[in-house]
Each structure stands twice: as C-alpha cells, then as structure tokens.
Amino acid sequence: MTTTPLSFLLTNGVVSDPANTPPVTTFLETHPGAYTTTRTLNNASFVLFWERHLKRLAESLRILYNGDPQLLFGPNMTSLPLPSLSANSLLLQSEVNDIVNDSMKNVLPVALEGRSDGEELSITTLVSGNLGKLGESGDLELEKIGGVLDVSIYVGIYVPCVFGVRGNGAQLAVAGRGRDVAAAKYSDWVKIRKSLERLKPPSGTELLLSNDGDRILEGSASNFFVVRRKEDNEAKEQTIHCFEVQTAPISDGVLPGIIRQLVIEVCLSKGIPFREVAPLWSEHEFWEEAFITNSLRLMQHAETVRAPSSWESLHGNSWKDISWKEKQFEEGPGMITTILQKEIMEKAVSEGYSLSCFA
C-alpha cells in the first residue's frame, strides 16, 4: 500500500491540516493572484534562486495590480480606483520580501518534518489582493500595500528526474495559443491551461504554445528552446559555433522565466551563439536539440516535438482529431544542452538560499 506524500499549505500564518490540503493545481485554480514556484536542492539544504523568485513575484504583482487587477483581487472586484505602482518599486519589493519570508519561517519547519531523506520540497508562493482589509475608508495607500495582501505558501514533496537518463526526455506537442498578460505569472493561467489538456497526446509531457502553428512561443508551464544548426555550417567537427540557441523574446508574449534568464546569461558568458527569436516549426529540419526549462525541472531535454499537420485541426475536441507531424531528437541531451545544464546547476549552488535563513 502506497501513501500519498504530505503537502502543507500556509495562508496568512496558519498551516492547514495536511489531510485536507488540496493538490497545488486545485488550490491555484481557485485562488487569484501572482505566484511563483521553486524547490529545494541537495537534500533540502537550500532553495533554488530564491531572491530571483521574490523579485519576479513582486514584478508579477505590479503588472497585475496596474494592468488587470481582477487577476490579483478576484473577478468580483469593484471598480475601486487604485493608485498606480511604479516599475522597480523598492517599497513593493520590500513588502513582498518581508511578508513572504515571514510565511516561509512558519511553514518550512513543519514541512521539513514530513520529508524523507533524499526528497526535495516544491515551494509555491501565491500573493493575492484582499480589498476586505482596506477598512471603512476604502482608500489604499501605497505605503500600506502589504496590508491588503494575502500570502499563501504551498509546500509539497518533489522527487526530481535525473538529467540525461534515457526515458527522462520531454515529449512535446504544439497545440495551444499564447497567453494573455504573459509577462506576469498568475494563478488564473493554471485554470486556462487545464482546458488545453484535451489536445495533449497520452505520452505527452507538455504542450507548446503558438499563435500560428509555426512560431513557437513557450510551453504551457515552461520556456522552450531549440539549438538550431546554422545553414551555412560545413564544418566536419561540431563546435558550439556551429549552432545557435533560440527562444522566443518576451515581446512575443512569453513568461520571463527564471531559468530562461539563466540560460541566456550562460550563453553570453560562454560564447554560445544565442538569439531571442521564436523557433520556427517550418525550420525544424535544422533543429539539433531542444529543451524546456522551469524552476522544478530546471532543464529537460526534448526527445520529440509534435505539431499538427493543419493548424485548423486544433478546433477538434481531442488529440485524436489531430494529424501530427513529428521531430525526433537523438537519445539523451545534446552537446549544447549538456553544457548549459552543467553551468546552471553550478549557478544553482552558488545562488542557493540556505534554509537556515528561515530559522
């Protein structure tokens, strides 16, 4: 008999009974707000890129607050005028850091007690607006913005896949349109992407998003990269300069993922040719490698990428209604993917945020 790993949910300082804690996707589908997800590394000794996640969380919060407050406060929000938050607001970042780190100090000790040796912790932080905290005046002062925010932290058990092992590659399928408000990471997208699951083949790892069936933007829960062979490359010995790493630019409507940015930084520091341009399915014969990135898997090489023979066939009700074309890659990650993964793991250690900081 197998037991379900415990999950722990803390909201505004109170930890829920693990027996009554819903799956993390269910929680996100039913609560508005900006969120970010990361995990621990090295037997739960530190949190991956925590300071980068706090910065991105505050930025997502600012984007939703200024541009689409219903995604932050919920669909029943009234037309209450809100003072705008400026970009790079030090006040907002400070408020987010304080309220989230305080919550982490309350939930992590409890979660660590429920963890077995060798297991990691996944950590999802959701920040929602709560206009009920405004008081009788109904006025929101920027200096007190932290007072109208609810913080929830969901901690679960996570067992990462081993990079490069046969069978651990991603099976990807192009079958969904790009996101709205893509620059922010918000919980409503979890509900929207669920509706796309009917188009994912049974063996599929994740869906890739595209607005025209050719320019691939990102994954439904990841960023997408290809390593493209240069058309004029005739060198017998393959070096990093024979290829170009490509991923869609933020301006195309993709999430500015934490690991996405790290891949860019590594390419620039190691002299690996890189260009922010959406990979084209029509050029997939030049693709030598492909991989997806997010803060749980970090990097996962692609074994196959499928795309519909006809973009119009996506109007069907199931993946069975779609005729697929397929691009297969070599077993295991390629040369460029392996270099990038090694460098990112080194950055993960150097930028690791010790759990002792939450003691």
mmCIF file of C-alpha atoms in Angstrom:
data_model
loop_
_atom_site.group_PDB
_atom_site.id
_atom_site.type_symbol
_atom_site.label_atom_id
_atom_site.label_comp_id
_atom_site.label_asym_id
_atom_site.label_seq_id
_atom_site.Cartn_x
_atom_site.Cartn_y
_atom_site.Cartn_z
ATOM 1 C CA MET A 1 0.000 0.000 0.000
ATOM 2 C CA THR A 2 1.409 3.365 -1.026
ATOM 3 C CA THR A 3 0.859 6.555 0.929
ATOM 4 C CA THR A 4 0.293 9.977 -0.558
ATOM 5 C CA PRO A 5 3.157 12.374 0.254
ATOM 6 C CA LEU A 6 2.105 15.105 2.644
ATOM 7 C CA SER A 7 1.517 18.642 1.410
ATOM 8 C CA PHE A 8 1.453 21.726 3.601
ATOM 9 C CA LEU A 9 -0.483 24.924 2.944
ATOM 10 C CA LEU A 10 0.051 28.073 4.957
ATOM 11 C CA THR A 11 -2.241 31.075 4.458
ATOM 12 C CA ASN A 12 -1.692 34.283 6.402
ATOM 13 C CA GLY A 13 0.361 32.486 9.031
ATOM 14 C CA VAL A 14 -1.933 29.488 9.579
ATOM 15 C CA VAL A 15 -0.932 25.988 8.438
ATOM 16 C CA SER A 16 -3.841 23.845 7.219
ATOM 17 C CA ASP A 17 -4.328 20.206 8.156
ATOM 18 C CA PRO A 18 -2.295 18.220 5.566
ATOM 19 C CA ALA A 19 -5.144 15.698 5.335
ATOM 20 C CA ASN A 20 -7.417 18.423 3.979
ATOM 21 C CA THR A 21 -4.875 20.121 1.716
ATOM 22 C CA PRO A 22 -5.935 20.002 -1.981
ATOM 23 C CA PRO A 23 -3.477 19.410 -4.858
ATOM 24 C CA VAL A 24 -1.483 22.524 -5.673
ATOM 25 C CA THR A 25 -3.162 22.914 -9.072
ATOM 26 C CA THR A 26 -6.604 22.836 -7.458
ATOM 27 C CA PHE A 27 -5.522 25.457 -4.948
ATOM 28 C CA LEU A 28 -4.189 27.767 -7.676
ATOM 29 C CA GLU A 29 -7.263 27.284 -9.869
ATOM 30 C CA THR A 30 -9.500 28.526 -7.055
ATOM 31 C CA HIS A 31 -7.466 31.470 -5.760
ATOM 32 C CA PRO A 32 -6.486 34.626 -7.706
ATOM 33 C CA GLY A 33 -3.089 36.233 -7.525
ATOM 34 C CA ALA A 34 0.527 36.323 -8.632
ATOM 35 C CA TYR A 35 2.596 33.252 -7.870
ATOM 36 C CA THR A 36 5.975 31.655 -8.294
ATOM 37 C CA THR A 37 7.234 28.092 -7.849
ATOM 38 C CA THR A 38 10.676 26.858 -6.909
ATOM 39 C CA ARG A 39 12.161 23.935 -4.998
ATOM 40 C CA THR A 40 14.988 22.887 -2.758
ATOM 41 C CA LEU A 41 18.247 21.237 -3.804
ATOM 42 C CA ASN A 42 20.891 18.992 -2.223
ATOM 43 C CA ASN A 43 18.592 17.113 0.124
ATOM 44 C CA ALA A 44 16.599 20.236 1.028
ATOM 45 C CA SER A 45 19.631 22.186 2.154
ATOM 46 C CA PHE A 46 18.787 25.367 0.212
ATOM 47 C CA VAL A 47 16.126 26.961 -2.000
ATOM 48 C CA LEU A 48 16.825 27.485 -5.685
ATOM 49 C CA PHE A 49 17.221 31.096 -6.842
ATOM 50 C CA TRP A 50 15.006 32.401 -4.045
ATOM 51 C CA GLU A 51 15.967 36.060 -4.424
ATOM 52 C CA ARG A 52 15.243 35.938 -8.158
ATOM 53 C CA HIS A 53 11.844 34.405 -7.414
ATOM 54 C CA LEU A 54 10.953 37.136 -4.926
ATOM 55 C CA LYS A 55 11.895 39.774 -7.482
ATOM 56 C CA ARG A 56 9.793 38.131 -10.196
ATOM 57 C CA LEU A 57 6.882 37.695 -7.759
ATOM 58 C CA ALA A 58 6.889 41.419 -6.957
ATOM 59 C CA GLU A 59 7.060 42.264 -10.668
ATOM 60 C CA SER A 60 4.112 39.950 -11.465
ATOM 61 C CA LEU A 61 2.196 41.572 -8.620
ATOM 62 C CA ARG A 62 2.895 45.041 -10.010
ATOM 63 C CA ILE A 63 1.848 44.056 -13.552
ATOM 64 C CA LEU A 64 -1.451 42.548 -12.390
ATOM 65 C CA TYR A 65 -2.185 45.390 -9.975
ATOM 66 C CA ASN A 66 -1.654 48.067 -12.646
ATOM 67 C CA GLY A 67 -2.958 46.239 -15.716
ATOM 68 C CA ASP A 68 -5.526 43.597 -14.738
ATOM 69 C CA PRO A 69 -6.378 43.850 -11.022
ATOM 70 C CA GLN A 70 -9.141 41.230 -11.270
ATOM 71 C CA LEU A 71 -6.415 38.626 -11.758
ATOM 72 C CA LEU A 72 -4.994 39.761 -8.424
ATOM 73 C CA PHE A 73 -8.092 40.580 -6.361
ATOM 74 C CA GLY A 74 -10.568 38.193 -7.987
ATOM 75 C CA PRO A 75 -13.419 38.540 -10.509
ATOM 76 C CA ASN A 76 -15.763 40.224 -8.007
ATOM 77 C CA MET A 77 -13.517 43.218 -7.559
ATOM 78 C CA THR A 78 -15.372 46.524 -7.800
ATOM 79 C CA SER A 79 -14.233 49.490 -9.867
ATOM 80 C CA LEU A 80 -12.337 50.918 -6.904
ATOM 81 C CA PRO A 81 -9.647 53.303 -8.195
ATOM 82 C CA LEU A 82 -6.181 52.102 -7.281
ATOM 83 C CA PRO A 83 -3.040 54.235 -7.082
ATOM 84 C CA SER A 84 -0.530 53.004 -9.627
ATOM 85 C CA LEU A 85 2.641 51.139 -8.707
ATOM 86 C CA SER A 86 5.775 52.314 -10.459
ATOM 87 C CA ALA A 87 8.229 49.947 -12.088
ATOM 88 C CA ASN A 88 11.138 48.916 -9.864
ATOM 89 C CA SER A 89 9.186 49.944 -6.780
ATOM 90 C CA LEU A 90 11.544 49.378 -3.845
ATOM 91 C CA LEU A 91 8.616 49.686 -1.451
ATOM 92 C CA LEU A 92 6.695 46.869 -3.136
ATOM 93 C CA GLN A 93 9.761 44.617 -3.291
ATOM 94 C CA SER A 94 10.483 45.237 0.373
ATOM 95 C CA GLU A 95 6.875 44.461 1.348
ATOM 96 C CA VAL A 96 6.864 41.238 -0.685
ATOM 97 C CA ASN A 97 10.191 40.120 0.761
ATOM 98 C CA ASP A 98 9.010 40.704 4.315
ATOM 99 C CA ILE A 99 5.597 39.055 4.171
ATOM 100 C CA VAL A 100 6.764 36.058 2.113
ATOM 101 C CA ASN A 101 9.888 35.369 4.159
ATOM 102 C CA ASP A 102 7.880 35.606 7.381
ATOM 103 C CA SER A 103 5.464 32.996 5.997
ATOM 104 C CA MET A 104 8.335 30.740 4.954
ATOM 105 C CA LYS A 105 9.631 30.778 8.538
ATOM 106 C CA ASN A 106 6.265 29.417 9.698
ATOM 107 C CA VAL A 107 5.723 26.636 7.161
ATOM 108 C CA LEU A 108 9.184 25.256 6.335
ATOM 109 C CA PRO A 109 9.928 23.728 9.752
ATOM 110 C CA VAL A 110 6.617 21.853 9.588
ATOM 111 C CA ALA A 111 7.238 20.666 6.015
ATOM 112 C CA LEU A 112 10.771 19.515 6.780
ATOM 113 C CA GLU A 113 9.437 17.223 9.495
ATOM 114 C CA GLY A 114 7.261 15.457 6.923
ATOM 115 C CA ARG A 115 10.091 14.964 4.422
ATOM 116 C CA SER A 116 12.074 11.745 3.991
ATOM 117 C CA ASP A 117 15.811 11.752 3.372
ATOM 118 C CA GLY A 118 16.631 12.301 -0.310
ATOM 119 C CA GLU A 119 13.374 14.104 -1.077
ATOM 120 C CA GLU A 120 13.202 17.745 -2.108
ATOM 121 C CA LEU A 121 10.472 20.281 -1.360
ATOM 122 C CA SER A 122 8.471 22.130 -4.022
ATOM 123 C CA ILE A 123 7.504 25.620 -2.869
ATOM 124 C CA THR A 124 4.677 27.607 -4.493
ATOM 125 C CA THR A 125 4.075 31.128 -3.198
ATOM 126 C CA LEU A 126 0.808 32.894 -4.045
ATOM 127 C CA VAL A 127 0.169 36.565 -3.252
ATOM 128 C CA SER A 128 -3.446 37.717 -3.605
ATOM 129 C CA GLY A 129 -5.165 41.045 -3.108
ATOM 130 C CA ASN A 130 -7.758 41.333 -0.346
ATOM 131 C CA LEU A 131 -9.795 44.532 -0.509
ATOM 132 C CA GLY A 132 -11.628 43.403 2.602
ATOM 133 C CA LYS A 133 -8.574 44.555 4.552
ATOM 134 C CA LEU A 134 -8.985 48.172 3.443
ATOM 135 C CA GLY A 135 -11.135 49.145 6.375
ATOM 136 C CA GLU A 136 -14.018 51.628 6.425
ATOM 137 C CA SER A 137 -12.295 54.339 4.391
ATOM 138 C CA GLY A 138 -11.789 52.100 1.372
ATOM 139 C CA ASP A 139 -8.625 54.028 0.499
ATOM 140 C CA LEU A 140 -5.484 52.156 -0.472
ATOM 141 C CA GLU A 141 -2.236 53.885 0.401
ATOM 142 C CA LEU A 142 0.875 52.633 -1.371
ATOM 143 C CA GLU A 143 2.826 52.787 1.892
ATOM 144 C CA LYS A 144 0.438 50.174 3.317
ATOM 145 C CA ILE A 145 0.046 47.892 0.309
ATOM 146 C CA GLY A 146 1.353 44.909 2.245
ATOM 147 C CA GLY A 147 -1.693 45.238 4.488
ATOM 148 C CA VAL A 148 -4.114 44.286 1.684
ATOM 149 C CA LEU A 149 -2.170 41.236 0.517
ATOM 150 C CA ASP A 150 -2.811 37.620 1.463
ATOM 151 C CA VAL A 151 0.155 35.247 1.310
ATOM 152 C CA SER A 152 -0.170 31.501 0.815
ATOM 153 C CA ILE A 153 2.730 29.094 0.609
ATOM 154 C CA TYR A 154 2.159 25.553 -0.599
ATOM 155 C CA VAL A 155 4.946 23.075 0.153
ATOM 156 C CA GLY A 156 4.958 19.564 -1.273
ATOM 157 C CA ILE A 157 7.347 16.684 -1.742
ATOM 158 C CA TYR A 158 9.259 16.703 -5.029
ATOM 159 C CA VAL A 159 11.484 13.991 -6.475
ATOM 160 C CA PRO A 160 13.413 15.466 -9.436
ATOM 161 C CA CYS A 161 14.184 13.446 -12.543
ATOM 162 C CA VAL A 162 17.835 12.689 -13.186
ATOM 163 C CA PHE A 163 19.133 14.751 -16.095
ATOM 164 C CA GLY A 164 20.262 12.834 -19.182
ATOM 165 C CA VAL A 165 18.793 9.435 -18.275
ATOM 166 C CA ARG A 166 17.149 7.593 -21.159
ATOM 167 C CA GLY A 167 13.399 7.946 -20.956
ATOM 168 C CA ASN A 168 13.552 11.184 -18.960
ATOM 169 C CA GLY A 169 13.277 13.389 -22.038
ATOM 170 C CA ALA A 170 10.231 15.547 -22.747
ATOM 171 C CA GLN A 171 7.561 14.621 -25.290
ATOM 172 C CA LEU A 172 6.245 17.965 -26.534
ATOM 173 C CA ALA A 173 3.270 18.890 -28.714
ATOM 174 C CA VAL A 174 2.389 22.255 -30.295
ATOM 175 C CA ALA A 175 -1.296 22.648 -29.528
ATOM 176 C CA GLY A 176 -2.271 25.882 -27.790
ATOM 177 C CA ARG A 177 -2.381 29.623 -28.298
ATOM 178 C CA GLY A 178 -0.205 32.109 -26.427
ATOM 179 C CA ARG A 179 -1.151 33.606 -23.064
ATOM 180 C CA ASP A 180 -2.601 36.966 -22.154
ATOM 181 C CA VAL A 181 -0.610 39.091 -19.671
ATOM 182 C CA ALA A 182 2.304 36.736 -20.323
ATOM 183 C CA ALA A 183 4.813 38.982 -18.554
ATOM 184 C CA ALA A 184 3.241 38.059 -15.200
ATOM 185 C CA LYS A 185 2.893 34.659 -13.588
ATOM 186 C CA TYR A 186 -0.678 34.422 -12.307
ATOM 187 C CA SER A 187 -2.875 31.634 -10.973
ATOM 188 C CA ASP A 188 -5.742 32.040 -13.449
ATOM 189 C CA TRP A 189 -3.448 30.648 -16.161
ATOM 190 C CA VAL A 190 -3.403 27.297 -14.327
ATOM 191 C CA LYS A 191 -7.147 27.048 -14.922
ATOM 192 C CA ILE A 192 -6.884 28.184 -18.550
ATOM 193 C CA ARG A 193 -4.108 25.736 -19.470
ATOM 194 C CA LYS A 194 -6.120 22.868 -17.986
ATOM 195 C CA SER A 195 -8.646 23.338 -20.796
ATOM 196 C CA LEU A 196 -5.858 22.656 -23.324
ATOM 197 C CA GLU A 197 -5.029 19.243 -21.862
ATOM 198 C CA ARG A 198 -7.525 17.529 -24.160
ATOM 199 C CA LEU A 199 -5.133 18.251 -27.032
ATOM 200 C CA LYS A 200 -2.106 16.618 -25.382
ATOM 201 C CA PRO A 201 -1.283 13.108 -26.624
ATOM 202 C CA PRO A 202 -1.265 10.426 -23.885
ATOM 203 C CA SER A 203 2.539 10.198 -23.901
ATOM 204 C CA GLY A 204 2.960 13.984 -23.904
ATOM 205 C CA THR A 205 4.943 15.800 -21.238
ATOM 206 C CA GLU A 206 3.745 19.293 -22.041
ATOM 207 C CA LEU A 207 2.024 21.437 -24.655
ATOM 208 C CA LEU A 208 3.851 24.154 -26.568
ATOM 209 C CA LEU A 209 2.069 27.411 -27.379
ATOM 210 C CA SER A 210 1.891 29.114 -30.753
ATOM 211 C CA ASN A 211 -0.471 31.643 -32.304
ATOM 212 C CA ASP A 212 0.038 30.478 -35.883
ATOM 213 C CA GLY A 213 1.384 26.914 -35.737
ATOM 214 C CA ASP A 214 4.866 27.977 -36.872
ATOM 215 C CA ARG A 215 6.389 30.426 -34.378
ATOM 216 C CA ILE A 216 6.669 28.535 -31.095
ATOM 217 C CA LEU A 217 6.411 30.767 -28.036
ATOM 218 C CA GLU A 218 6.805 28.675 -24.873
ATOM 219 C CA GLY A 219 5.468 25.672 -23.023
ATOM 220 C CA SER A 220 2.250 25.806 -21.021
ATOM 221 C CA ALA A 221 4.385 25.585 -17.850
ATOM 222 C CA SER A 222 7.892 26.197 -19.180
ATOM 223 C CA ASN A 223 10.058 28.123 -21.603
ATOM 224 C CA PHE A 224 11.069 26.402 -24.848
ATOM 225 C CA PHE A 225 14.480 26.470 -26.535
ATOM 226 C CA VAL A 226 15.929 24.935 -29.671
ATOM 227 C CA VAL A 227 19.548 24.515 -30.695
ATOM 228 C CA ARG A 228 19.465 25.289 -34.387
ATOM 229 C CA ARG A 229 22.159 24.226 -36.821
ATOM 230 C CA LYS A 230 23.447 27.146 -38.875
ATOM 231 C CA GLU A 231 22.500 26.759 -42.533
ATOM 232 C CA ASP A 232 25.981 27.674 -43.809
ATOM 233 C CA ASN A 233 27.739 25.274 -41.429
ATOM 234 C CA GLU A 234 30.005 22.856 -43.309
ATOM 235 C CA ALA A 235 32.494 22.132 -40.531
ATOM 236 C CA LYS A 236 33.391 18.477 -40.023
ATOM 237 C CA GLU A 237 33.999 18.950 -36.313
ATOM 238 C CA GLN A 238 30.941 20.213 -34.480
ATOM 239 C CA THR A 239 31.645 23.074 -32.058
ATOM 240 C CA ILE A 240 29.348 25.432 -30.195
ATOM 241 C CA HIS A 241 29.805 27.965 -33.007
ATOM 242 C CA CYS A 242 28.082 25.639 -35.472
ATOM 243 C CA PHE A 243 24.792 26.214 -33.679
ATOM 244 C CA GLU A 244 22.516 28.932 -32.379
ATOM 245 C CA VAL A 245 20.323 28.723 -29.292
ATOM 246 C CA GLN A 246 16.891 30.233 -29.915
ATOM 247 C CA THR A 247 13.916 31.104 -27.725
ATOM 248 C CA ALA A 248 11.023 33.495 -28.231
ATOM 249 C CA PRO A 249 11.538 37.063 -26.934
ATOM 250 C CA ILE A 250 9.489 38.455 -24.070
ATOM 251 C CA SER A 251 7.897 40.903 -26.517
ATOM 252 C CA ASP A 252 6.259 37.961 -28.314
ATOM 253 C CA GLY A 253 4.228 37.250 -25.179
ATOM 254 C CA VAL A 254 6.186 34.719 -23.131
ATOM 255 C CA LEU A 255 6.838 34.416 -19.417
ATOM 256 C CA PRO A 256 10.228 35.822 -18.318
ATOM 257 C CA GLY A 257 11.140 32.568 -16.586
ATOM 258 C CA ILE A 258 13.918 32.393 -14.005
ATOM 259 C CA ILE A 259 15.732 29.513 -15.728
ATOM 260 C CA ARG A 260 15.125 31.123 -19.133
ATOM 261 C CA GLN A 261 17.138 34.137 -17.984
ATOM 262 C CA LEU A 262 19.877 31.889 -16.619
ATOM 263 C CA VAL A 263 20.188 30.103 -19.979
ATOM 264 C CA ILE A 264 20.648 33.480 -21.658
ATOM 265 C CA GLU A 265 23.275 34.501 -19.099
ATOM 266 C CA VAL A 266 25.199 31.250 -19.582
ATOM 267 C CA CYS A 267 25.115 31.552 -23.380
ATOM 268 C CA LEU A 268 26.520 35.060 -23.207
ATOM 269 C CA SER A 269 29.230 34.160 -20.689
ATOM 270 C CA LYS A 270 30.334 31.008 -22.547
ATOM 271 C CA GLY A 271 30.216 32.482 -26.045
ATOM 272 C CA ILE A 272 27.424 30.179 -27.195
ATOM 273 C CA PRO A 273 25.610 31.836 -30.111
ATOM 274 C CA PHE A 274 22.185 32.942 -28.912
ATOM 275 C CA ARG A 275 19.263 34.826 -30.405
ATOM 276 C CA GLU A 276 15.900 35.812 -28.966
ATOM 277 C CA VAL A 277 13.663 34.732 -31.825
ATOM 278 C CA ALA A 278 10.734 32.348 -31.843
ATOM 279 C CA PRO A 279 11.812 28.908 -33.112
ATOM 280 C CA LEU A 280 10.044 28.116 -36.377
ATOM 281 C CA TRP A 281 8.422 24.727 -36.870
ATOM 282 C CA SER A 282 8.880 25.223 -40.618
ATOM 283 C CA GLU A 283 12.655 25.063 -39.962
ATOM 284 C CA HIS A 284 12.610 22.032 -37.671
ATOM 285 C CA GLU A 285 14.942 20.116 -40.026
ATOM 286 C CA PHE A 286 17.683 22.449 -38.715
ATOM 287 C CA TRP A 287 16.911 21.693 -35.061
ATOM 288 C CA GLU A 288 19.690 19.628 -33.500
ATOM 289 C CA GLU A 289 18.484 19.825 -29.913
ATOM 290 C CA ALA A 290 15.537 21.195 -27.964
ATOM 291 C CA PHE A 291 14.787 21.579 -24.270
ATOM 292 C CA ILE A 292 12.326 23.129 -21.854
ATOM 293 C CA THR A 293 13.074 24.996 -18.633
ATOM 294 C CA ASN A 294 11.214 25.744 -15.438
ATOM 295 C CA SER A 295 12.077 26.048 -11.776
ATOM 296 C CA LEU A 296 11.136 22.483 -10.847
ATOM 297 C CA ARG A 297 12.700 20.526 -13.703
ATOM 298 C CA LEU A 298 15.361 23.201 -14.325
ATOM 299 C CA MET A 299 16.269 21.786 -17.770
ATOM 300 C CA GLN A 300 14.725 18.809 -19.549
ATOM 301 C CA HIS A 301 15.889 17.766 -22.996
ATOM 302 C CA ALA A 302 13.254 17.042 -25.624
ATOM 303 C CA GLU A 303 13.011 13.625 -27.227
ATOM 304 C CA THR A 304 10.216 14.553 -29.627
ATOM 305 C CA VAL A 305 8.270 17.616 -30.728
ATOM 306 C CA ARG A 306 4.948 17.120 -32.481
ATOM 307 C CA ALA A 307 2.998 19.708 -34.422
ATOM 308 C CA PRO A 308 -0.394 19.448 -36.142
ATOM 309 C CA SER A 309 -0.339 18.908 -39.897
ATOM 310 C CA SER A 310 -3.103 21.503 -40.073
ATOM 311 C CA TRP A 311 -3.460 24.335 -37.561
ATOM 312 C CA GLU A 312 -7.219 24.282 -38.131
ATOM 313 C CA SER A 313 -7.422 20.742 -36.742
ATOM 314 C CA LEU A 314 -6.877 22.160 -33.249
ATOM 315 C CA HIS A 315 -10.553 23.104 -33.215
ATOM 316 C CA GLY A 316 -11.308 19.439 -32.524
ATOM 317 C CA ASN A 317 -12.252 18.085 -29.124
ATOM 318 C CA SER A 318 -9.325 15.720 -28.638
ATOM 319 C CA TRP A 319 -5.747 14.934 -29.638
ATOM 320 C CA LYS A 320 -7.267 12.038 -31.618
ATOM 321 C CA ASP A 321 -8.794 14.569 -34.029
ATOM 322 C CA ILE A 322 -5.354 15.914 -34.938
ATOM 323 C CA SER A 323 -2.978 14.600 -37.580
ATOM 324 C CA TRP A 324 0.544 15.039 -36.193
ATOM 325 C CA LYS A 325 3.981 15.580 -37.701
ATOM 326 C CA GLU A 326 6.921 14.672 -35.513
ATOM 327 C CA LYS A 327 10.518 15.777 -34.993
ATOM 328 C CA GLN A 328 12.688 13.226 -33.170
ATOM 329 C CA PHE A 329 15.994 14.010 -31.497
ATOM 330 C CA GLU A 330 18.925 11.843 -30.521
ATOM 331 C CA GLU A 331 18.549 9.862 -27.309
ATOM 332 C CA GLY A 332 19.728 11.901 -24.376
ATOM 333 C CA PRO A 333 20.648 15.603 -24.264
ATOM 334 C CA GLY A 334 22.933 17.031 -26.923
ATOM 335 C CA MET A 335 26.224 18.885 -26.587
ATOM 336 C CA ILE A 336 24.826 22.399 -26.059
ATOM 337 C CA THR A 337 22.051 21.261 -23.713
ATOM 338 C CA THR A 338 24.580 19.384 -21.586
ATOM 339 C CA ILE A 339 26.885 22.415 -21.328
ATOM 340 C CA LEU A 340 24.009 24.670 -20.327
ATOM 341 C CA GLN A 341 22.665 22.232 -17.754
ATOM 342 C CA LYS A 342 26.065 21.881 -16.090
ATOM 343 C CA GLU A 343 26.513 25.645 -15.830
ATOM 344 C CA ILE A 344 23.004 26.209 -14.492
ATOM 345 C CA MET A 345 23.490 23.584 -11.794
ATOM 346 C CA GLU A 346 26.657 25.401 -10.742
ATOM 347 C CA LYS A 347 24.698 28.663 -10.577
ATOM 348 C CA ALA A 348 22.009 26.873 -8.569
ATOM 349 C CA VAL A 349 24.583 26.040 -5.914
ATOM 350 C CA SER A 350 26.254 29.457 -5.919
ATOM 351 C CA GLU A 351 22.911 31.292 -5.701
ATOM 352 C CA GLY A 352 21.315 28.822 -3.312
ATOM 353 C CA TYR A 353 19.412 30.380 -0.399
ATOM 354 C CA SER A 354 20.094 28.398 2.758
ATOM 355 C CA LEU A 355 17.092 27.066 4.643
ATOM 356 C CA SER A 356 18.825 28.209 7.816
ATOM 357 C CA CYS A 357 17.862 31.746 6.787
ATOM 358 C CA PHE A 358 14.245 30.821 7.550
ATOM 359 C CA ALA A 359 15.001 29.526 11.018
#
